[in-house]
Coordinates of C-alpha atoms and ligand atoms in Angstrom, one line a residue:
X1 CA 0.0 0.0 0.0
X2 CA 1.3 3.4 -0.9
X3 CA 1.3 6.1 1.7
X4 CA 2.6 9.6 2.0
X5 CA 5.3 9.3 4.7
X6 CA 5.2 13.0 5.3
X7 CA 8.9 13.3 6.0
X8 CA 9.2 10.3 8.4
X9 CA 12.7 9.0 7.6
X10 CA 13.7 5.4 8.2
X11 CA 13.8 1.9 6.7
X12 CA 14.4 -0.3 9.7
X13 CA 12.1 -3.3 10.1
X14 CA 10.8 -1.7 13.3
X15 CA 9.7 1.4 11.5
X16 CA 8.4 -0.5 8.4
X17 CA 6.0 -2.3 10.7
X18 CA 4.7 1.1 11.9
X19 CA 4.3 2.2 8.2
X20 CA 2.4 -1.0 7.6
X21 CA -0.1 -0.3 10.4
X22 CA -0.3 3.4 9.3
X23 CA -1.3 2.4 5.8
X24 CA -4.1 0.2 7.0
X25 CA -5.5 2.4 9.7
X26 CA -5.2 5.9 8.2
X27 CA -8.1 5.6 5.8
X28 CA -10.4 4.2 8.5
X29 CA -12.4 6.1 11.2
X30 CA -10.8 4.2 14.0
X31 CA -9.4 5.9 17.1
X32 CA -5.6 5.5 17.3
X33 CA -3.4 5.7 20.4
X34 CA 0.2 6.5 19.6
X35 CA 2.8 5.6 22.2
X36 CA 6.5 5.9 22.4
X37 CA 9.3 7.6 24.3
X38 CA 9.8 11.3 24.1
X39 CA 11.2 12.5 20.8
X40 CA 10.4 9.3 18.8
X41 CA 8.2 11.2 16.3
X42 CA 4.7 10.7 17.7
X43 CA 3.5 14.1 16.5
X44 CA 5.0 13.5 13.0
X45 CA 3.2 10.2 12.8
X46 CA -0.1 11.6 13.8
X47 CA 0.2 14.3 11.2
X48 CA 1.0 11.6 8.6
X49 CA -2.1 9.7 9.8
X50 CA -4.3 12.7 9.1
X51 CA -2.6 13.4 5.7
X52 CA -3.3 9.8 4.6
X53 CA -6.9 9.8 5.9
X54 CA -10.1 10.7 4.1
X55 CA -10.2 13.8 6.3
X56 CA -6.9 15.2 4.8
X57 CA -8.6 18.3 3.4
X58 CA -10.4 19.0 6.7
X59 CA -8.8 20.6 9.8
X60 CA -6.1 18.9 11.8
X61 CA -6.3 20.4 15.3
X62 CA -3.6 19.5 17.9
X63 CA -3.9 20.2 21.5
X64 CA -1.3 19.5 24.2
X65 CA -3.2 18.3 27.2
X66 CA -0.1 18.5 29.4
X67 CA 0.7 22.1 28.6
X68 CA -2.6 23.8 29.5
X69 CA -3.8 24.3 33.1
X70 CA -6.8 22.2 34.1
X71 CA -9.1 25.2 34.4
X72 CA -8.4 26.4 30.9
X73 CA -8.2 23.0 29.3
X74 CA -11.9 22.3 29.5
X75 CA -12.8 25.5 27.8
X76 CA -9.9 25.0 25.2
X77 CA -11.3 21.6 24.4
X78 CA -15.1 22.3 24.4
X79 CA -15.4 26.1 24.2
X80 CA -17.4 28.3 26.5
X81 CA -20.4 30.6 26.6
X82 CA -20.2 34.2 27.5
X83 CA -20.2 34.7 31.3
X84 CA -19.2 31.1 32.0
X85 CA -16.4 32.4 34.2
X86 CA -14.8 35.7 35.1
X87 CA -12.9 36.3 31.9
X88 CA -15.4 34.8 29.5
X89 CA -16.4 38.1 28.0
X90 CA -17.6 36.5 24.8
X91 CA -18.5 33.0 23.7
X92 CA -15.8 30.9 22.1
X93 CA -15.6 27.7 20.2
X94 CA -13.3 24.9 21.5
X95 CA -10.9 22.7 19.6
X96 CA -13.5 20.0 19.1
X97 CA -15.8 22.4 17.2
X98 CA -12.8 23.7 15.2
X99 CA -11.9 20.1 14.3
X100 CA -15.4 19.3 13.0
X101 CA -15.1 17.0 10.0
X102 CA -11.3 16.6 10.6
X103 CA -9.0 15.1 13.2
X104 CA -8.3 16.2 16.7
X105 CA -4.9 15.3 18.2
X106 CA -5.0 14.9 22.0
X107 CA -1.3 15.0 22.8
X108 CA -0.1 13.9 26.2
X109 CA -3.5 12.4 27.0
X110 CA -2.0 10.8 30.1
X111 CA -2.1 14.3 31.7
X112 CA -5.9 14.6 31.6
X113 CA -7.6 14.6 34.9
X114 CA -10.4 12.2 35.6
X115 CA -13.3 14.7 35.2
X116 CA -12.1 15.6 31.7
X117 CA -11.5 12.0 30.8
X118 CA -15.3 11.5 31.3
X119 CA -16.1 14.2 28.9
X120 CA -13.7 12.9 26.3
X121 CA -15.2 9.5 26.6
X122 CA -18.6 11.0 26.0
X123 CA -17.5 12.7 22.8
X124 CA -16.0 9.4 21.7
X125 CA -19.1 7.4 22.3
X126 CA -22.0 9.9 21.7
X127 CA -20.2 12.4 19.5
X128 CA -21.6 15.2 21.6
X129 CA -20.6 17.7 24.3
X130 CA -21.5 21.0 25.8
X131 CA -19.5 24.2 26.0
X132 CA -18.5 25.3 29.5
X133 CA -21.4 27.3 30.9
X134 CA -23.6 26.2 28.0
X135 CA -26.8 24.2 28.0
X136 CA -27.1 23.3 24.4
X137 CA -25.7 19.9 23.4
X138 CA -23.5 20.1 20.3
X139 CA -22.8 17.4 17.8
X140 CA -19.4 16.9 16.2
X141 CA -17.9 14.6 13.7
X142 CA -14.2 14.3 14.8
X143 CA -11.7 11.6 14.5
X144 CA -9.7 11.3 17.8
X145 CA -6.1 10.5 17.8
X146 CA -4.2 10.5 21.1
X147 CA -0.6 10.2 22.1
X148 CA 1.3 9.6 25.3
X149 CA 4.8 8.7 26.5
X150 CA 3.3 7.3 29.7
X151 CA 2.4 3.7 30.2
X152 CA -1.4 4.1 30.3
X153 CA -2.1 0.6 31.4
X154 CA 0.0 1.3 34.5
X155 CA -1.9 4.6 35.0
X156 CA -5.2 2.6 34.8
X157 CA -3.9 0.2 37.4
X158 CA -3.0 3.1 39.6
X159 CA -6.4 4.6 39.2
X160 CA -5.2 7.7 37.4
X161 CA -6.7 6.8 34.1
X162 CA -10.2 5.5 33.3
X163 CA -10.1 1.9 32.1
X164 CA -13.1 2.4 29.7
X165 CA -11.5 5.4 28.1
X166 CA -8.2 3.6 27.7
X167 CA -9.9 0.7 25.8
X168 CA -11.9 3.2 23.7
X169 CA -8.7 5.1 22.7
X170 CA -6.6 2.0 22.3
X171 CA -8.6 0.5 19.5
X172 CA -5.6 0.7 17.2
X173 CA -2.3 1.0 19.2
X174 CA 0.6 2.4 17.3
X175 CA 3.9 2.1 19.1
X176 CA 6.9 4.0 17.9
X177 CA 10.2 2.2 18.8
X178 CA 13.0 4.2 20.4
X179 CA 15.8 5.2 18.1
X180 CA 18.2 2.7 19.6
X181 CA 16.0 -0.1 18.2
X182 CA 16.0 1.3 14.7
X183 CA 19.5 0.0 13.7
X184 CA 20.9 1.9 10.7
X185 CA 18.1 4.5 10.7
X186 CA 20.4 6.5 13.1
X187 CA 22.8 7.1 10.3
X188 CA 20.1 7.6 7.7
X189 CA 18.6 10.3 9.9
X190 CA 22.0 11.8 10.8
X191 CA 22.8 12.3 7.0
X192 CA 19.2 13.6 6.4
X193 CA 19.5 16.2 9.1
X194 CA 23.0 17.3 8.0
X195 CA 21.8 17.9 4.5
X196 CA 18.7 19.7 5.7
X197 CA 20.7 22.1 7.9
X198 CA 23.3 22.6 5.1
X199 CA 20.5 23.5 2.8
X200 CA 19.0 25.9 5.3
X201 CA 22.4 27.6 5.7
X202 CA 23.4 27.4 2.0
X203 CA 26.6 25.4 2.7
X204 CA 27.8 21.9 1.6
X205 CA 26.6 19.2 4.0
X206 CA 29.1 17.9 6.5
X207 CA 30.0 14.3 6.2
X208 CA 30.6 11.8 9.0
X209 CA 34.0 10.0 9.2
X210 CA 33.5 6.2 9.3
X211 CA 34.6 6.0 12.9
X212 CA 32.2 8.7 14.0
X213 CA 29.4 6.8 12.2
X214 CA 30.2 3.7 14.2
X215 CA 30.1 5.7 17.4
X216 CA 26.7 7.3 16.7
X217 CA 25.4 3.8 16.0
X218 CA 26.5 2.5 19.4
X219 CA 25.1 5.4 21.5
X220 CA 21.7 5.0 23.2
X221 CA 20.0 8.2 22.2
X222 CA 17.8 8.6 25.3
X223 CA 16.3 11.7 23.7
X224 CA 15.6 9.8 20.5
X225 CA 15.2 11.6 17.1
X226 CA 14.9 15.0 18.7
X227 CA 18.3 14.5 20.4
X228 CA 19.9 13.4 17.1
X229 CA 18.3 16.3 15.2
X230 CA 19.5 18.9 17.7
X231 CA 22.9 17.4 17.8
X232 CA 23.3 17.5 14.0
X233 CA 22.2 21.1 14.0
X234 CA 24.9 22.0 16.5
X235 CA 27.5 20.2 14.5
X236 CA 26.4 21.9 11.3
X237 CA 27.1 25.3 13.0
X238 CA 30.1 24.5 15.2
X239 CA 32.2 21.8 13.3
X240 CA 35.4 23.2 11.9
X241 CA 36.2 20.8 9.0
X242 CA 34.0 19.3 6.3
X243 CA 34.1 15.9 8.0
X244 CA 32.9 15.2 11.4
X245 CA 35.6 13.3 13.3
X246 CA 35.2 11.3 16.5
X247 CA 36.8 14.1 18.4
X248 CA 33.9 16.4 17.4
X249 CA 31.5 14.1 19.3
X250 CA 30.7 14.8 22.9
X251 CA 31.8 13.0 26.0
X252 CA 28.6 11.0 26.5
X253 CA 28.9 9.4 23.1
X254 CA 32.5 8.4 23.8
X255 CA 31.7 6.9 27.2
X256 CA 28.8 4.9 25.7
X257 CA 31.4 3.5 23.3
X258 CA 33.5 2.6 26.3
X259 CA 36.2 5.1 25.5
X260 CA 37.6 8.3 26.9
X261 CA 37.5 11.5 24.9
X262 CA 41.1 12.6 24.4
X263 CA 41.9 16.0 26.0
X264 CA 41.8 18.8 23.5
X265 CA 45.4 19.8 22.6
X266 CA 46.5 23.2 24.0
X267 CA 46.6 26.0 21.6
X268 CA 50.3 26.6 20.4
X269 CA 50.5 30.2 21.6
X270 CA 48.5 31.4 24.5
X271 CA 46.3 34.1 22.9
X272 CA 46.5 37.4 24.7
X273 CA 43.9 40.0 24.2
X274 CA 44.4 43.6 25.5
X275 CA 46.1 44.6 28.7
X276 CA 45.4 42.7 31.9
X277 CA 46.3 44.3 35.2
X278 CA 48.5 42.1 37.3
X279 CA 46.8 40.1 40.0
X280 CA 48.0 38.8 43.4
X281 CA 48.0 35.4 41.7
X282 CA 50.8 36.7 39.4
X283 CA 52.9 37.5 42.5
X284 CA 52.4 34.0 43.9
X285 CA 52.9 32.3 40.5
X286 CA 56.3 34.0 40.2
X287 CA 57.1 33.7 43.9
X288 CA 57.8 37.4 44.2
X289 CA 56.9 40.1 46.8
X290 CA 55.4 43.4 45.7
X291 CA 58.7 45.2 45.5
X292 CA 60.5 42.5 43.5
X293 CA 57.5 42.3 41.2
X294 CA 57.4 46.1 40.6
X295 CA 61.2 46.2 40.1
X296 CA 60.9 43.5 37.5
X297 CA 58.2 45.3 35.7
X298 CA 60.2 48.5 35.8
X299 CA 63.3 46.8 34.5
X300 CA 61.4 45.2 31.6
X301 CA 59.9 48.6 30.5
X302 CA 63.3 50.4 30.8
X303 CA 65.0 47.8 28.6
X304 CA 62.2 47.9 26.1
X305 CA 62.4 51.7 25.9
X306 CA 66.2 51.6 25.5
X307 CA 65.7 49.1 22.7
X308 CA 63.1 51.2 20.9
X309 CA 65.4 54.2 21.2
X310 CA 68.4 52.3 19.9
X311 CA 70.3 52.9 23.1
X312 CA 69.9 56.7 23.0
X313 CA 69.1 57.6 26.6
X314 CA 67.5 61.0 25.7
X315 CA 64.9 59.3 23.5
X316 CA 64.3 56.4 25.9
X317 CA 63.5 58.9 28.7
X318 CA 61.1 60.6 26.4
X319 CA 59.3 57.4 25.6
X320 CA 59.0 56.6 29.3
X321 CA 57.9 60.2 30.1
X322 CA 60.7 60.7 32.7
X323 CA 63.8 62.9 32.9
X324 CA 67.1 61.7 31.4
X325 CA 68.8 62.0 34.8
X326 CA 66.1 59.9 36.4
X327 CA 66.6 57.2 33.8
X328 CA 70.3 57.1 34.3
X329 CA 69.8 56.9 38.1
X330 CA 67.4 54.0 37.7
X331 CA 69.8 52.1 35.3
X332 CA 72.7 52.6 37.7
X333 CA 70.7 51.3 40.6
X334 CA 69.8 48.2 38.7
X335 CA 73.3 47.7 37.5
X336 CA 72.3 48.0 33.9
Ligands
LIG401 N1 11.5 9.4 11.5 C1 11.7 10.7 11.5 N2 12.2 11.3 10.4 C2 12.5 12.6 10.4 N3 12.3 13.4 11.5 C3 11.8 12.9 12.6 C4 11.5 11.5 12.7 N4 11.0 11.3 13.9 C5 11.0 12.4 14.6 N5 11.5 13.4 13.8 C6 11.7 14.8 14.2 O1 12.1 14.8 15.6 C7 11.5 15.8 16.4 C8 10.7 15.2 17.5 O2 9.6 14.5 16.9 P1 8.1 14.6 17.6 O3 7.9 16.0 18.1 O4 7.1 14.1 16.6 O5 8.3 13.6 18.8 P2 7.3 13.2 20.0 O6 7.3 11.8 20.1 O7 6.0 13.9 19.7 O8 8.1 13.9 21.2 P3 7.4 14.3 22.7 O9 7.1 13.0 23.3 O10 8.6 14.9 23.4 O11 6.3 15.2 22.4 C9 10.7 16.6 15.4 O12 11.5 17.7 15.0 C10 10.4 15.7 14.3 O13 10.2 16.4 13.1
LIG402 MG1 5.0 15.3 20.9

């Protein structure tokens, strides 16, 4: 079956299985629950589901249930009538109404509290709801797709999630495997992100040295594709050469390969920018007291001035802004 993968990159058997289910379930009206660790591409997958559905030309309305405070969430989802609460100066449609005919994406559904879970269950079963502060029952035709990175079955066992809602949502479970279970997809994705960032910046894409590729493959990627994407962006901006070497990879990737990142070589010449006033530390470092230190500084400047003046004391005194006699006296005292 041909589907629009909507920019989901990967060819691993684990991901092909997901594409297989996606192709079958997208054109149906079934409720889908997408699970997977953070950064595995749940949102991307849900968008692809909508794109491949019969509702593709109707609205796709996402809402992150974990990002909106409880009091606001109900009105975000179902809308409210004027005067329903203090700040409800006018009536407003909620996301379910906006999604009519299309798909609503309830992201982080595990964060919903029990009273809102009841209301979602009612929309699922009866396709109806009321606005906050409203009395009129509204009908909607919305496909519900939900996602979570929690273990909802465990939340059901703990009493935090309604069992009936869980089964109603979980008609078609779609699990996104973590990146570490997608084999060579890691490298496919790394190259894809490198060329995407290069294109955005109008530069030639960086390439990964074979040894660096091997190390990316061994690393665990706890932040999954998001972590890889951010990391490739950083390399695209900061990497000096055209080829990413193992030494360009961070400590955590080295240690997961069971190796230690070699210490960066010191720059050949310490770079000095501008004048720095001496500090007490300088006295200690040179094992000098104040007088010895100041004498040393004076001697250095006297000699430099004489050097600049080709040994002509008149001119050296001028450079230093002191009298010729003072200069001679100082030189004598220092035995110069
Ligand atoms: N297979 C993939 N191919 C290309 N890009 C991907 C893929 N999977 C994820 N991404 C990208 O990785 C980032 C994270 O994906 P997404 O936001 O869909 O993850 P998520 O599972 O919803 O994460 P969270 O649980 O933190 O909300 C996005 O920028 C997305 O475009
Ligand atoms: Mg997400």
